[in-house]
PDB file of N, CA and C in Angstrom:
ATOM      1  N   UNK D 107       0.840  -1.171   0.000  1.00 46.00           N
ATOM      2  CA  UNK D 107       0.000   0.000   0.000  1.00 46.00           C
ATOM      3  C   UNK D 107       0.886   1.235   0.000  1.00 46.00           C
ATOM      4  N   UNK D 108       0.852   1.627  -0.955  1.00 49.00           N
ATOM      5  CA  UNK D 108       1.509   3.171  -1.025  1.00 49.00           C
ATOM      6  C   UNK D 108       1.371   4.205  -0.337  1.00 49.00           C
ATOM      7  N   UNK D 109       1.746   5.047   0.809  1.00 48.00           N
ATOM      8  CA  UNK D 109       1.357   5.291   1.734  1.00 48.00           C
ATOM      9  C   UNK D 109       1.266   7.189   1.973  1.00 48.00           C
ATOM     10  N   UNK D 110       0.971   7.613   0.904  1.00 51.00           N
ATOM     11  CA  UNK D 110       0.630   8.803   0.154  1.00 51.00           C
ATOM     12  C   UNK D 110      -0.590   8.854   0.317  1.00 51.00           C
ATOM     13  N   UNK D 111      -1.551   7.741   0.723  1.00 90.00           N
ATOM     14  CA  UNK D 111      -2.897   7.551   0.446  1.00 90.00           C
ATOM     15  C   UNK D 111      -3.507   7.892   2.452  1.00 90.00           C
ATOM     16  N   UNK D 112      -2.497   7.265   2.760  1.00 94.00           N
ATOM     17  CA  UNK D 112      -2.883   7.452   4.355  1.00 94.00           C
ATOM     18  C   UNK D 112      -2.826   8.805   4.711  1.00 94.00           C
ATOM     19  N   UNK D 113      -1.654   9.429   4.046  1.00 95.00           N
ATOM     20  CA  UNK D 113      -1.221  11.049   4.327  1.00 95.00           C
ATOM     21  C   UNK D 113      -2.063  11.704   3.861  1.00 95.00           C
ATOM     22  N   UNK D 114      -2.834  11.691   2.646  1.00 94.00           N
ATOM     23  CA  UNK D 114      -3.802  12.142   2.672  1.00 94.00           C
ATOM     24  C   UNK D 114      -4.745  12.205   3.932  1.00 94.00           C
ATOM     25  N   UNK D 115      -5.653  10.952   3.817  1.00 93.00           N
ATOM     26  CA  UNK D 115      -6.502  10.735   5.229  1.00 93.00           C
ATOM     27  C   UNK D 115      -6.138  11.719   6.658  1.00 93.00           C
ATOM     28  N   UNK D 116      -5.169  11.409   6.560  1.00 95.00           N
ATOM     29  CA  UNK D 116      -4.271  12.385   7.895  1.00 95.00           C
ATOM     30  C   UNK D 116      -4.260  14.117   7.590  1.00 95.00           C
ATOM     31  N   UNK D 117      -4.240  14.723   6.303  1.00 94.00           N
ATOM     32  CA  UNK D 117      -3.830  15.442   6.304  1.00 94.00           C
ATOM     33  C   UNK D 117      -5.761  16.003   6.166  1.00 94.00           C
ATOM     34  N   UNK D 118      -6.306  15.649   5.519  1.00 93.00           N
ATOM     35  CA  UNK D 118      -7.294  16.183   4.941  1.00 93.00           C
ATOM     36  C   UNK D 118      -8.427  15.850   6.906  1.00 93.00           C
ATOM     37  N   UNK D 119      -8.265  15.149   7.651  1.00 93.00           N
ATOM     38  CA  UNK D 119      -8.841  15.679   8.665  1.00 93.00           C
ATOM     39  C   UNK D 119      -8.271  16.536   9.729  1.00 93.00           C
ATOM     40  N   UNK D 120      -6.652  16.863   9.802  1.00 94.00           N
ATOM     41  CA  UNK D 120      -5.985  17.867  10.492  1.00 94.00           C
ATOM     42  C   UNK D 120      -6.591  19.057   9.312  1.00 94.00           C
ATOM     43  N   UNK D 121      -6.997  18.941   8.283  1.00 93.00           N
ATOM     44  CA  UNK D 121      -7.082  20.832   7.850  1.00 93.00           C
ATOM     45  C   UNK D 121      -8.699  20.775   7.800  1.00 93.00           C
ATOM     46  N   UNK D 122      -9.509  19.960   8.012  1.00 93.00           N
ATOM     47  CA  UNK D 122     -11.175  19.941   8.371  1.00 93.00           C
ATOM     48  C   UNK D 122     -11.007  20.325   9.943  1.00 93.00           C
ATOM     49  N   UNK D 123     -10.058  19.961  10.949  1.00 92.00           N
ATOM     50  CA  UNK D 123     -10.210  20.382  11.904  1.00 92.00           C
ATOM     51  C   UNK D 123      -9.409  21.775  12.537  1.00 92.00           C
ATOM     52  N   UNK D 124      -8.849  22.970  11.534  1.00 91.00           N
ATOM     53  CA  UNK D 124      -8.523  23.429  11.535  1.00 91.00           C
ATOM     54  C   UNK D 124      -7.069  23.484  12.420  1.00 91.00           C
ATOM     55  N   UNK D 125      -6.147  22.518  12.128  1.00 89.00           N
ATOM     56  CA  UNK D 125      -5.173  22.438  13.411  1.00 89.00           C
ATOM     57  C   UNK D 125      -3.876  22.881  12.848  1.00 89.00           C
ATOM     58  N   UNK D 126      -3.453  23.307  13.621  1.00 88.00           N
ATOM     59  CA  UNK D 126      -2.350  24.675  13.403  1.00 88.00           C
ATOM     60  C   UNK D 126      -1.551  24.848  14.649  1.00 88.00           C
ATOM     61  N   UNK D 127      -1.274  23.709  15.099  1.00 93.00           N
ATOM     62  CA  UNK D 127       0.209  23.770  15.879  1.00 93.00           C
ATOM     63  C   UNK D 127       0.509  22.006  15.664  1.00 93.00           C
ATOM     64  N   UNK D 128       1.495  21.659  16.370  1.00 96.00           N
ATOM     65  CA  UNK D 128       2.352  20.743  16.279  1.00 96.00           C
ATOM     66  C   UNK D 128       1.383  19.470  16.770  1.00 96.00           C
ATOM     67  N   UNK D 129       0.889  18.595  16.722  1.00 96.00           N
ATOM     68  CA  UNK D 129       0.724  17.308  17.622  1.00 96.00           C
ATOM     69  C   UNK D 129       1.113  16.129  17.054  1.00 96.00           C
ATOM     70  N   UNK D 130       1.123  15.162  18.554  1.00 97.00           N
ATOM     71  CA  UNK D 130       1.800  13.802  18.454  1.00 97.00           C
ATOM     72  C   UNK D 130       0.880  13.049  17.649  1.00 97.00           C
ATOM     73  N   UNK D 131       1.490  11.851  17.148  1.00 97.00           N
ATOM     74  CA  UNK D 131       0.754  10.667  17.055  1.00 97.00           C
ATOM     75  C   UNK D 131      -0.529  10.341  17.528  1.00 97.00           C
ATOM     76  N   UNK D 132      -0.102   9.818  19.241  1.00 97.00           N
ATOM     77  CA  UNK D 132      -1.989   9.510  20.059  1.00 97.00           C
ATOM     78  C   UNK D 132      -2.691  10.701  19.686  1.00 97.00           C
ATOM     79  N   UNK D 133      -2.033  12.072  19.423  1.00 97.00           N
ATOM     80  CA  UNK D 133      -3.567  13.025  19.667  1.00 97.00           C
ATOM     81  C   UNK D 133      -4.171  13.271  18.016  1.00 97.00           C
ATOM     82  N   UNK D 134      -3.121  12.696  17.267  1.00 97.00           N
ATOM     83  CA  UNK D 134      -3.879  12.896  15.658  1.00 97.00           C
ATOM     84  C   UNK D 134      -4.614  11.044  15.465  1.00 97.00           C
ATOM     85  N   UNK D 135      -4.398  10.417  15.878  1.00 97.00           N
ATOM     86  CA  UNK D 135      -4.822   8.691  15.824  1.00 97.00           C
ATOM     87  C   UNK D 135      -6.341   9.562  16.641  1.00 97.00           C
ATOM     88  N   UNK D 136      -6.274  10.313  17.725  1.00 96.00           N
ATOM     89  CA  UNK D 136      -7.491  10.918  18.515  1.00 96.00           C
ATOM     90  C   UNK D 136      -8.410  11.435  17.675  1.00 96.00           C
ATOM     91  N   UNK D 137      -7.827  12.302  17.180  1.00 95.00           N
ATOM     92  CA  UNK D 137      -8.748  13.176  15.913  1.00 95.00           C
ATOM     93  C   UNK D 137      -9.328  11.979  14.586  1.00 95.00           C
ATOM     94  N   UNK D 138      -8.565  11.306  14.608  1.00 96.00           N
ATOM     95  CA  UNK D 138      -9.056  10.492  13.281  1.00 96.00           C
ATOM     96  C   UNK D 138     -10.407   9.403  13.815  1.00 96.00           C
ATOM     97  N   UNK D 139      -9.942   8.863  14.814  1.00 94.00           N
ATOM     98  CA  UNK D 139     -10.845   8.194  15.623  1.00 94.00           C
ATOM     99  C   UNK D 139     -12.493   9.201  16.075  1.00 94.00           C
ATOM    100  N   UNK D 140     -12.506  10.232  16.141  1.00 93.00           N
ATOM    101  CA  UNK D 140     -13.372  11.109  16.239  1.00 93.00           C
ATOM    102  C   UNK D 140     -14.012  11.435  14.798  1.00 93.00           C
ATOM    103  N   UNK D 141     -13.365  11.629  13.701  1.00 91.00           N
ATOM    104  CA  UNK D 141     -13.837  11.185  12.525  1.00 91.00           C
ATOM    105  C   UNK D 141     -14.044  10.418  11.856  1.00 91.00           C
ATOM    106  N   UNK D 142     -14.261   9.056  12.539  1.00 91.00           N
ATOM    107  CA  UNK D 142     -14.121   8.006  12.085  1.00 91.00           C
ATOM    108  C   UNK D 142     -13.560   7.900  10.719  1.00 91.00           C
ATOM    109  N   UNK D 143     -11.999   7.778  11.053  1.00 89.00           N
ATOM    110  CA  UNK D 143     -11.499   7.596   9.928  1.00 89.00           C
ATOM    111  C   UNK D 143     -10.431   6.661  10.438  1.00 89.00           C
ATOM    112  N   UNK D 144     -10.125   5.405  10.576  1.00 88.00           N
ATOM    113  CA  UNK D 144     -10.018   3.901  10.896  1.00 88.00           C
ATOM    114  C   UNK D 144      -7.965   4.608  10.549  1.00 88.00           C
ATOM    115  N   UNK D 145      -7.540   3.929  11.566  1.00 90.00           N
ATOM    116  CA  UNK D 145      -6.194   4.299  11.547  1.00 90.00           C
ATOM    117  C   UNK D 145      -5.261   3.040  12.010  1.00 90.00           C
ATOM    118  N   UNK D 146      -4.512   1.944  11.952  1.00 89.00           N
ATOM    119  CA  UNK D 146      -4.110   0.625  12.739  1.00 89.00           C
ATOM    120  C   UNK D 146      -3.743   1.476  13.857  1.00 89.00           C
ATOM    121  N   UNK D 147      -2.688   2.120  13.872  1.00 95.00           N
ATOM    122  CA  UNK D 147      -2.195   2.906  15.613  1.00 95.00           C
ATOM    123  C   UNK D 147      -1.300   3.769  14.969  1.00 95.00           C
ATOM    124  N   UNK D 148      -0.969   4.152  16.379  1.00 96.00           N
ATOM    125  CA  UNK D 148       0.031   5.164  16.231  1.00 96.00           C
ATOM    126  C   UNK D 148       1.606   5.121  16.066  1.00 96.00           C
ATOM    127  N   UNK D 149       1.525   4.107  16.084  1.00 96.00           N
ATOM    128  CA  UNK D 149       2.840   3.486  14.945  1.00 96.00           C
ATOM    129  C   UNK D 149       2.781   3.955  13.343  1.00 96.00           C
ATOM    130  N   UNK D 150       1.595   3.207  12.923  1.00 96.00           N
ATOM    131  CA  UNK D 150       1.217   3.524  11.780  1.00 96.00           C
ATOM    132  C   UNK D 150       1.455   5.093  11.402  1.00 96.00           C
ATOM    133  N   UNK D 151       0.728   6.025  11.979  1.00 97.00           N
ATOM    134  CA  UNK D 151       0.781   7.409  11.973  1.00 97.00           C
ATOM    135  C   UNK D 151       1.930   7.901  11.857  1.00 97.00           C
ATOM    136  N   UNK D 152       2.771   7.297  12.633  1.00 96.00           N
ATOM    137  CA  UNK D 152       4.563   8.265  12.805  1.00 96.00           C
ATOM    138  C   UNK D 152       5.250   7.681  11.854  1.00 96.00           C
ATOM    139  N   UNK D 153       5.056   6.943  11.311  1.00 96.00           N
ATOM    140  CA  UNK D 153       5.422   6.012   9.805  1.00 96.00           C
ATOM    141  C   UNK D 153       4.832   6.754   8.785  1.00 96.00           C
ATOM    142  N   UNK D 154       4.113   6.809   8.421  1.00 96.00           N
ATOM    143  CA  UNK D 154       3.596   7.784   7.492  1.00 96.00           C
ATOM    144  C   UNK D 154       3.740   8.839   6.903  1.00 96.00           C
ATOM    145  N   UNK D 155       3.786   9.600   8.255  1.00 96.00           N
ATOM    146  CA  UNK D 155       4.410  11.114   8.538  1.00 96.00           C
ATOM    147  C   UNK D 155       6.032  11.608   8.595  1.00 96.00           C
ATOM    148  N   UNK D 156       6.230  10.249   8.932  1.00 95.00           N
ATOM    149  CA  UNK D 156       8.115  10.610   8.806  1.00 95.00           C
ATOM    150  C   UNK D 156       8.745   9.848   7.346  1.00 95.00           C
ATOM    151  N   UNK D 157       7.841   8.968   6.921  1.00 94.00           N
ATOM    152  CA  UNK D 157       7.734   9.253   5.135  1.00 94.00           C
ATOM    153  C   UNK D 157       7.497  10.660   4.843  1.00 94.00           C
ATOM    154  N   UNK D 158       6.845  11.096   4.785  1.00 95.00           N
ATOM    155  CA  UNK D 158       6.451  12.390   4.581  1.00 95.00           C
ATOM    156  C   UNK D 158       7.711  13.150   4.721  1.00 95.00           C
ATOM    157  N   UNK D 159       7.817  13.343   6.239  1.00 95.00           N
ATOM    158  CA  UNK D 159       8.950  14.641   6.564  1.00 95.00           C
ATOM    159  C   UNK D 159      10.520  14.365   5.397  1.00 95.00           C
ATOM    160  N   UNK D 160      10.623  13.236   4.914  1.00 94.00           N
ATOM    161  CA  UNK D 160      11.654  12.619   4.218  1.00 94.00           C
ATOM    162  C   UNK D 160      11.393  13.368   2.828  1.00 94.00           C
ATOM    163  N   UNK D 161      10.176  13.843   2.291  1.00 93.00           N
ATOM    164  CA  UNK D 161       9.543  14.762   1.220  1.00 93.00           C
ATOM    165  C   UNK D 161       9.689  16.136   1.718  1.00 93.00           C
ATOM    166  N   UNK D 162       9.765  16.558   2.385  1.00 93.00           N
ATOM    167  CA  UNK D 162       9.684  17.996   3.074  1.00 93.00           C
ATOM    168  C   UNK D 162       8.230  18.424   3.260  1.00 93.00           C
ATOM    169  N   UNK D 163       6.997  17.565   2.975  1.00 91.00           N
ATOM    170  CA  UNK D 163       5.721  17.957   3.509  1.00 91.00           C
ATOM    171  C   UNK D 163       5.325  18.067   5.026  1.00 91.00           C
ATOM    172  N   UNK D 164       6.365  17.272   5.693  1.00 95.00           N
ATOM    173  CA  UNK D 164       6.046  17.588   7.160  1.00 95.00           C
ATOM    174  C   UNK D 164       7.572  17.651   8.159  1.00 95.00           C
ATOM    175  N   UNK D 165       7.019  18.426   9.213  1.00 95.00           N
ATOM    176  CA  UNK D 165       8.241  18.932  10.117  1.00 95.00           C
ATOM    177  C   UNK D 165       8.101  17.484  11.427  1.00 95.00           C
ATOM    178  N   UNK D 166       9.169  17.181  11.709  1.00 96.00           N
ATOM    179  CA  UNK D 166       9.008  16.604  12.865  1.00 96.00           C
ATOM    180  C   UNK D 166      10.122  17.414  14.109  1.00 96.00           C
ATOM    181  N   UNK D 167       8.923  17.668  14.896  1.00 95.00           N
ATOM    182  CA  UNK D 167       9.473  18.198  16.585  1.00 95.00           C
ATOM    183  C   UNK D 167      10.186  17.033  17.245  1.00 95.00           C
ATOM    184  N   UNK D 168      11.172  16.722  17.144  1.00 92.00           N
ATOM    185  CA  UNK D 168      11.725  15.901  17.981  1.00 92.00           C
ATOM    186  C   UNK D 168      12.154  16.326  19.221  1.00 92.00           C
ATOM    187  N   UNK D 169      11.085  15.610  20.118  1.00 89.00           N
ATOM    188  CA  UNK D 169      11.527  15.646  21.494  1.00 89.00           C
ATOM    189  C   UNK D 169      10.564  14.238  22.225  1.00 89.00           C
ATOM    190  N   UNK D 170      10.017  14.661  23.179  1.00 89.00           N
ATOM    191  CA  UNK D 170       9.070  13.290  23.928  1.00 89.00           C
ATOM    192  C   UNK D 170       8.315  14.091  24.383  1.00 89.00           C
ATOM    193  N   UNK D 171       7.137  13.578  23.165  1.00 91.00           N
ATOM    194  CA  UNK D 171       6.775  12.490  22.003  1.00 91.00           C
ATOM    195  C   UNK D 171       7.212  13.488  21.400  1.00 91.00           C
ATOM    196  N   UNK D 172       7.529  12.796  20.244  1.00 95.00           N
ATOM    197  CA  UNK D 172       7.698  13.136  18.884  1.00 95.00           C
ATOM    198  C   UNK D 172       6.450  14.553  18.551  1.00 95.00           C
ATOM    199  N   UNK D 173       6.570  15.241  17.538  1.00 96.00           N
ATOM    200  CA  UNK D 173       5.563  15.765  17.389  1.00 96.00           C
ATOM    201  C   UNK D 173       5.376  16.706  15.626  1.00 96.00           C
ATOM    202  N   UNK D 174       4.001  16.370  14.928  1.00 96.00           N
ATOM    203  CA  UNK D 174       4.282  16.448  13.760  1.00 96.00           C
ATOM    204  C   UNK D 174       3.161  17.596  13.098  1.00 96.00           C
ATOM    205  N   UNK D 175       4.033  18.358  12.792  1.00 95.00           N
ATOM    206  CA  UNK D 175       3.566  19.616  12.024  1.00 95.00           C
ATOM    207  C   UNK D 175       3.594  20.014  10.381  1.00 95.00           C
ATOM    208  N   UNK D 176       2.194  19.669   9.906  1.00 91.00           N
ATOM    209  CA  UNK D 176       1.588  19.674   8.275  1.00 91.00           C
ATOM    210  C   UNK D 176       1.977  21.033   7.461  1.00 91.00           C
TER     211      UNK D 176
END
């Protein structure tokens, strides 16, 4: 599964929910789960997204937790 397709999913309910600062994994797996939009975990999520940051579409805050900004 090509995983451009998940980043979408991810990206298109962080900008329906207007979010505009940094969050982790559990609290975007949170948001998706509230939109029912089916996510395996938050593994999955930081995989995705740090594909991503490897494109320059996303920043990762490294500290604890991790934290990922669209």
């Amino acid at each position: 599964m090509h995983a451009r397709g998940e980043y979408e999913r991810i990206k298109d309910a962080l900008d329906d929910a207007d979010v505009d600062e940094p969050m982790t994994a559990r609290e975007i797996l949170r948001l998706l789960d509230e939109r029912d939009e089916e996510f395996e975990s938050t593994h999955r999520i930081a995989t995705v997204l740090g594909r991503e940051a490897e494109r320059g579409e996303v920043e990762v805050h490294r500290g604890q937790p991790y934290r990922y900004e669209l």
